[in-house]
């Protein structure tokens, strides 16, 4: 890292390797030993420069990654370039920010092994050595406002993933029994966009009482071998904090919403949390409830 009066330049190199070796013997192989070997090597070079001009702050950077993925005699070599752009403009009581970045989603090394395991009778799980890493890119625009009474943050974002890694199922016959095999594949694309918000209100302009709400509206689009699927997700959380002298209390809750997790939908759990305390010097006595 090199610093000047106004600017800063940072650069570096890092690497990491993962190996996985299996020696499997189970009912699926007729109790004959089977050996599997997987390896992932990643080397990365990056550089980043940041500076400010008046009320503007900017950061630009680039990262280059070389990746080797091996399974048995099968090897893939890939190179990825990730640009970075960050802009921020100061306002009287807040700021405007724009971040545009990209990244790579690597398959877990366990997903590359063709070793088949039994989840339950009739359902097997198996990796796919042909699954490849995917690129992800997206911009985020954020507005922040802050004064003695109100704190507000609103964000607009979009994330696109090409060749997203998704679960894939097919029928097969194992030991003369029809079974479903769960594995992985590279789908067509994954697109997620929406808005998020957080609001904190102090009616007395101090810590006596704080009201908080947060949530968002998000659209998810997944395209794979099963077709084109679209989902909405709208989480919502709320809370209230009270503090007077040595006493304090808080309550937090949420309204559940279903979200997409690639091949299934998952609902948030309804939560309600209450806490109260009394503090005297360094001593604090608390009560919690859910």
GROMACS .gro file of C-alpha atoms in nm:
model
  290
    1UNK     CA    1   0.000   0.000   0.000
    2UNK     CA    2   0.128   0.346  -0.099
    3UNK     CA    3  -0.028   0.663   0.045
    4UNK     CA    4  -0.004   1.022  -0.077
    5UNK     CA    5  -0.151   1.341   0.066
    6UNK     CA    6  -0.489   1.269  -0.093
    7UNK     CA    7  -0.468   0.934  -0.271
    8UNK     CA    8  -0.389   0.575  -0.180
    9UNK     CA    9  -0.276   0.287  -0.400
   10UNK     CA   10  -0.288  -0.074  -0.287
   11UNK     CA   11  -0.186  -0.387  -0.475
   12UNK     CA   12  -0.113  -0.745  -0.391
   13UNK     CA   13  -0.101  -1.111  -0.483
   14UNK     CA   14  -0.255  -1.406  -0.303
   15UNK     CA   15  -0.313  -1.771  -0.373
   16UNK     CA   16  -0.497  -2.064  -0.222
   17UNK     CA   17  -0.524  -2.433  -0.300
   18UNK     CA   18  -0.774  -2.702  -0.204
   19UNK     CA   19  -0.732  -3.077  -0.234
   20UNK     CA   20  -0.975  -3.354  -0.163
   21UNK     CA   21  -0.899  -3.727  -0.182
   22UNK     CA   22  -1.156  -4.001  -0.130
   23UNK     CA   23  -1.121  -4.373  -0.082
   24UNK     CA   24  -1.480  -4.494  -0.078
   25UNK     CA   25  -1.623  -4.840  -0.022
   26UNK     CA   26  -1.999  -4.877   0.022
   27UNK     CA   27  -2.306  -5.067  -0.097
   28UNK     CA   28  -2.327  -4.858  -0.415
   29UNK     CA   29  -1.985  -4.981  -0.530
   30UNK     CA   30  -2.049  -5.339  -0.422
   31UNK     CA   31  -1.807  -5.274  -0.136
   32UNK     CA   32  -1.523  -5.246  -0.386
   33UNK     CA   33  -1.284  -4.953  -0.313
   34UNK     CA   34  -1.318  -4.644  -0.533
   35UNK     CA   35  -1.071  -4.357  -0.532
   36UNK     CA   36  -1.155  -3.996  -0.617
   37UNK     CA   37  -0.931  -3.691  -0.624
   38UNK     CA   38  -1.026  -3.322  -0.668
   39UNK     CA   39  -0.811  -3.009  -0.668
   40UNK     CA   40  -0.876  -2.635  -0.703
   41UNK     CA   41  -0.594  -2.378  -0.738
   42UNK     CA   42  -0.656  -2.002  -0.748
   43UNK     CA   43  -0.400  -1.724  -0.801
   44UNK     CA   44  -0.510  -1.360  -0.781
   45UNK     CA   45  -0.344  -1.025  -0.858
   46UNK     CA   46  -0.523  -0.701  -0.765
   47UNK     CA   47  -0.468  -0.324  -0.766
   48UNK     CA   48  -0.685  -0.043  -0.630
   49UNK     CA   49  -0.659   0.336  -0.615
   50UNK     CA   50  -0.877   0.578  -0.417
   51UNK     CA   51  -0.885   0.956  -0.389
   52UNK     CA   52  -1.125   1.245  -0.335
   53UNK     CA   53  -1.198   1.573  -0.515
   54UNK     CA   54  -1.403   1.815  -0.309
   55UNK     CA   55  -1.722   1.635  -0.207
   56UNK     CA   56  -1.649   1.345  -0.443
   57UNK     CA   57  -1.472   1.030  -0.333
   58UNK     CA   58  -1.384   0.764  -0.586
   59UNK     CA   59  -1.220   0.423  -0.590
   60UNK     CA   60  -1.118   0.225  -0.897
   61UNK     CA   61  -0.961  -0.117  -0.912
   62UNK     CA   62  -0.917  -0.439  -1.100
   63UNK     CA   63  -0.859  -0.799  -0.996
   64UNK     CA   64  -0.739  -1.083  -1.219
   65UNK     CA   65  -0.784  -1.445  -1.114
   66UNK     CA   66  -0.634  -1.760  -1.268
   67UNK     CA   67  -0.812  -2.078  -1.165
   68UNK     CA   68  -0.739  -2.445  -1.228
   69UNK     CA   69  -1.005  -2.705  -1.148
   70UNK     CA   70  -0.909  -3.073  -1.164
   71UNK     CA   71  -1.097  -3.396  -1.105
   72UNK     CA   72  -0.922  -3.724  -1.184
   73UNK     CA   73  -0.795  -3.671  -1.544
   74UNK     CA   74  -1.037  -3.383  -1.617
   75UNK     CA   75  -0.890  -3.030  -1.594
   76UNK     CA   76  -1.034  -2.681  -1.659
   77UNK     CA   77  -0.831  -2.359  -1.671
   78UNK     CA   78  -1.004  -2.020  -1.651
   79UNK     CA   79  -0.909  -1.655  -1.615
   80UNK     CA   80  -1.145  -1.391  -1.471
   81UNK     CA   81  -1.115  -1.010  -1.476
   82UNK     CA   82  -1.307  -0.817  -1.208
   83UNK     CA   83  -1.328  -0.436  -1.239
   84UNK     CA   84  -1.435  -0.218  -0.944
   85UNK     CA   85  -1.585   0.132  -0.941
   86UNK     CA   86  -1.701   0.323  -0.633
   87UNK     CA   87  -1.831   0.683  -0.630
   88UNK     CA   88  -1.955   0.883  -0.331
   89UNK     CA   89  -2.089   1.238  -0.308
   90UNK     CA   90  -2.139   1.415   0.026
   91UNK     CA   91  -2.466   1.595   0.090
   92UNK     CA   92  -2.558   1.831   0.371
   93UNK     CA   93  -2.703   1.552   0.587
   94UNK     CA   94  -2.607   1.240   0.401
   95UNK     CA   95  -2.447   1.097   0.091
   96UNK     CA   96  -2.506   0.935  -0.247
   97UNK     CA   97  -2.305   0.623  -0.329
   98UNK     CA   98  -2.264   0.407  -0.637
   99UNK     CA   99  -2.079   0.075  -0.632
  100UNK     CA  100  -2.024  -0.143  -0.936
  101UNK     CA  101  -1.833  -0.466  -0.880
  102UNK     CA  102  -1.807  -0.824  -0.997
  103UNK     CA  103  -1.698  -1.156  -0.853
  104UNK     CA  104  -1.674  -1.527  -0.918
  105UNK     CA  105  -1.880  -1.801  -0.757
  106UNK     CA  106  -1.670  -2.115  -0.733
  107UNK     CA  107  -1.825  -2.461  -0.694
  108UNK     CA  108  -1.744  -2.624  -0.363
  109UNK     CA  109  -1.481  -2.893  -0.401
  110UNK     CA  110  -1.731  -3.150  -0.269
  111UNK     CA  111  -1.960  -3.081  -0.568
  112UNK     CA  112  -1.693  -3.205  -0.812
  113UNK     CA  113  -1.678  -3.562  -0.685
  114UNK     CA  114  -1.876  -3.829  -0.872
  115UNK     CA  115  -1.895  -4.033  -0.553
  116UNK     CA  116  -2.260  -4.121  -0.491
  117UNK     CA  117  -2.408  -4.127  -0.141
  118UNK     CA  118  -2.749  -4.232  -0.008
  119UNK     CA  119  -2.953  -3.949   0.145
  120UNK     CA  120  -3.257  -4.168   0.214
  121UNK     CA  121  -3.368  -4.491   0.043
  122UNK     CA  122  -3.458  -4.394  -0.312
  123UNK     CA  123  -3.269  -4.062  -0.307
  124UNK     CA  124  -2.899  -4.034  -0.393
  125UNK     CA  125  -2.659  -3.739  -0.400
  126UNK     CA  126  -2.371  -3.702  -0.643
  127UNK     CA  127  -2.132  -3.428  -0.755
  128UNK     CA  128  -2.059  -3.319  -1.111
  129UNK     CA  129  -1.695  -3.260  -1.218
  130UNK     CA  130  -1.817  -3.062  -1.522
  131UNK     CA  131  -1.967  -2.783  -1.311
  132UNK     CA  132  -1.779  -2.459  -1.376
  133UNK     CA  133  -1.731  -2.137  -1.182
  134UNK     CA  134  -1.969  -1.851  -1.269
  135UNK     CA  135  -1.931  -1.474  -1.302
  136UNK     CA  136  -2.147  -1.236  -1.098
  137UNK     CA  137  -2.184  -0.863  -1.160
  138UNK     CA  138  -2.408  -0.589  -1.029
  139UNK     CA  139  -2.444  -0.220  -0.939
  140UNK     CA  140  -2.568  -0.083  -0.605
  141UNK     CA  141  -2.699   0.272  -0.563
  142UNK     CA  142  -2.739   0.393  -0.203
  143UNK     CA  143  -2.883   0.711  -0.052
  144UNK     CA  144  -2.819   0.793   0.315
  145UNK     CA  145  -2.972   1.071   0.526
  146UNK     CA  146  -2.883   1.141   0.890
  147UNK     CA  147  -2.977   1.412   1.141
  148UNK     CA  148  -3.062   1.432   1.512
  149UNK     CA  149  -3.409   1.285   1.460
  150UNK     CA  150  -3.396   1.067   1.151
  151UNK     CA  151  -3.162   0.813   0.993
  152UNK     CA  152  -3.263   0.677   0.653
  153UNK     CA  153  -3.090   0.445   0.409
  154UNK     CA  154  -3.238   0.339   0.074
  155UNK     CA  155  -3.064   0.112  -0.176
  156UNK     CA  156  -3.138   0.002  -0.532
  157UNK     CA  157  -2.947  -0.297  -0.664
  158UNK     CA  158  -2.925  -0.559  -0.936
  159UNK     CA  159  -2.712  -0.875  -0.951
  160UNK     CA  160  -2.665  -1.091  -1.260
  161UNK     CA  161  -2.503  -1.436  -1.258
  162UNK     CA  162  -2.423  -1.615  -1.583
  163UNK     CA  163  -2.429  -1.996  -1.586
  164UNK     CA  164  -2.551  -2.009  -1.225
  165UNK     CA  165  -2.484  -2.335  -1.038
  166UNK     CA  166  -2.820  -2.501  -0.967
  167UNK     CA  167  -2.936  -2.841  -0.842
  168UNK     CA  168  -3.040  -3.097  -1.101
  169UNK     CA  169  -3.232  -3.423  -1.056
  170UNK     CA  170  -3.259  -3.734  -1.272
  171UNK     CA  171  -3.384  -4.091  -1.245
  172UNK     CA  172  -3.146  -4.388  -1.244
  173UNK     CA  173  -3.133  -4.752  -1.140
  174UNK     CA  174  -2.903  -4.846  -0.851
  175UNK     CA  175  -2.884  -5.209  -0.735
  176UNK     CA  176  -3.200  -5.291  -0.936
  177UNK     CA  177  -3.393  -5.010  -0.766
  178UNK     CA  178  -3.525  -4.694  -0.930
  179UNK     CA  179  -3.384  -4.391  -0.750
  180UNK     CA  180  -3.364  -4.013  -0.784
  181UNK     CA  181  -3.015  -3.862  -0.802
  182UNK     CA  182  -2.954  -3.506  -0.684
  183UNK     CA  183  -2.657  -3.340  -0.853
  184UNK     CA  184  -2.549  -2.999  -0.992
  185UNK     CA  185  -2.539  -2.825  -1.327
  186UNK     CA  186  -2.468  -2.484  -1.477
  187UNK     CA  187  -2.801  -2.320  -1.552
  188UNK     CA  188  -2.865  -2.039  -1.800
  189UNK     CA  189  -2.862  -1.733  -1.572
  190UNK     CA  190  -2.972  -1.587  -1.239
  191UNK     CA  191  -3.098  -1.228  -1.208
  192UNK     CA  192  -3.184  -1.057  -0.879
  193UNK     CA  193  -3.290  -0.694  -0.840
  194UNK     CA  194  -3.486  -0.480  -0.598
  195UNK     CA  195  -3.471  -0.220  -0.325
  196UNK     CA  196  -3.389  -0.224   0.045
  197UNK     CA  197  -3.455   0.035   0.314
  198UNK     CA  198  -3.383   0.106   0.680
  199UNK     CA  199  -3.541   0.385   0.887
  200UNK     CA  200  -3.459   0.492   1.243
  201UNK     CA  201  -3.667   0.765   1.407
  202UNK     CA  202  -3.587   0.946   1.735
  203UNK     CA  203  -3.891   1.162   1.823
  204UNK     CA  204  -3.710   1.333   2.113
  205UNK     CA  205  -3.375   1.366   1.929
  206UNK     CA  206  -3.201   1.150   2.191
  207UNK     CA  207  -3.172   0.786   2.298
  208UNK     CA  208  -3.488   0.785   2.513
  209UNK     CA  209  -3.700   0.637   2.235
  210UNK     CA  210  -3.601   0.490   1.898
  211UNK     CA  211  -3.837   0.341   1.639
  212UNK     CA  212  -3.692   0.124   1.362
  213UNK     CA  213  -3.823  -0.042   1.047
  214UNK     CA  214  -3.638  -0.217   0.767
  215UNK     CA  215  -3.707  -0.439   0.472
  216UNK     CA  216  -3.715  -0.452   0.097
  217UNK     CA  217  -3.877  -0.573  -0.223
  218UNK     CA  218  -3.678  -0.817  -0.433
  219UNK     CA  219  -3.739  -1.001  -0.759
  220UNK     CA  220  -3.549  -1.321  -0.840
  221UNK     CA  221  -3.537  -1.480  -1.184
  222UNK     CA  222  -3.378  -1.822  -1.237
  223UNK     CA  223  -3.337  -1.995  -1.573
  224UNK     CA  224  -3.212  -2.354  -1.591
  225UNK     CA  225  -3.299  -2.687  -1.750
  226UNK     CA  226  -3.632  -2.690  -1.564
  227UNK     CA  227  -3.746  -2.365  -1.721
  228UNK     CA  228  -3.783  -1.999  -1.628
  229UNK     CA  229  -3.888  -1.919  -1.269
  230UNK     CA  230  -3.968  -1.583  -1.106
  231UNK     CA  231  -4.022  -1.505  -0.737
  232UNK     CA  232  -4.091  -1.205  -0.515
  233UNK     CA  233  -3.940  -1.160  -0.170
  234UNK     CA  234  -4.046  -0.881   0.067
  235UNK     CA  235  -3.890  -0.908   0.415
  236UNK     CA  236  -3.997  -0.664   0.686
  237UNK     CA  237  -3.847  -0.605   1.033
  238UNK     CA  238  -3.941  -0.360   1.306
  239UNK     CA  239  -3.821  -0.263   1.652
  240UNK     CA  240  -3.845  -0.017   1.937
  241UNK     CA  241  -3.578   0.081   2.193
  242UNK     CA  242  -3.635   0.268   2.519
  243UNK     CA  243  -3.369   0.408   2.751
  244UNK     CA  244  -3.428   0.631   3.056
  245UNK     CA  245  -3.167   0.671   3.326
  246UNK     CA  246  -3.053   0.330   3.445
  247UNK     CA  247  -3.345   0.147   3.280
  248UNK     CA  248  -3.380   0.023   2.924
  249UNK     CA  249  -3.592  -0.209   2.712
  250UNK     CA  250  -3.624  -0.317   2.350
  251UNK     CA  251  -3.857  -0.520   2.130
  252UNK     CA  252  -3.789  -0.656   1.781
  253UNK     CA  253  -4.006  -0.854   1.543
  254UNK     CA  254  -4.054  -0.941   1.178
  255UNK     CA  255  -4.314  -1.036   0.918
  256UNK     CA  256  -4.200  -1.355   0.737
  257UNK     CA  257  -4.171  -1.371   0.360
  258UNK     CA  258  -4.082  -1.658   0.127
  259UNK     CA  259  -3.759  -1.634  -0.070
  260UNK     CA  260  -3.618  -1.849  -0.351
  261UNK     CA  261  -3.316  -2.070  -0.281
  262UNK     CA  262  -3.247  -2.195  -0.635
  263UNK     CA  263  -3.460  -2.513  -0.646
  264UNK     CA  264  -3.699  -2.445  -0.357
  265UNK     CA  265  -3.864  -2.164  -0.162
  266UNK     CA  266  -3.774  -2.086   0.197
  267UNK     CA  267  -3.976  -1.878   0.444
  268UNK     CA  268  -3.828  -1.663   0.718
  269UNK     CA  269  -3.917  -1.770   1.069
  270UNK     CA  270  -4.146  -1.534   1.263
  271UNK     CA  271  -3.942  -1.386   1.546
  272UNK     CA  272  -4.025  -1.171   1.846
  273UNK     CA  273  -3.754  -1.073   2.093
  274UNK     CA  274  -3.792  -0.869   2.410
  275UNK     CA  275  -3.521  -0.753   2.648
  276UNK     CA  276  -3.505  -0.526   2.950
  277UNK     CA  277  -3.217  -0.420   3.173
  278UNK     CA  278  -3.112  -0.214   3.470
  279UNK     CA  279  -2.759  -0.075   3.478
  280UNK     CA  280  -2.572   0.071   3.772
  281UNK     CA  281  -2.213   0.164   3.699
  282UNK     CA  282  -2.036  -0.138   3.550
  283UNK     CA  283  -2.314  -0.374   3.665
  284UNK     CA  284  -2.600  -0.465   3.436
  285UNK     CA  285  -2.896  -0.694   3.510
  286UNK     CA  286  -3.083  -0.813   3.200
  287UNK     CA  287  -3.397  -1.008   3.116
  288UNK     CA  288  -3.454  -1.169   2.775
  289UNK     CA  289  -3.756  -1.332   2.616
  290UNK     CA  290  -3.838  -1.476   2.273
   0.00000   0.00000   0.00000
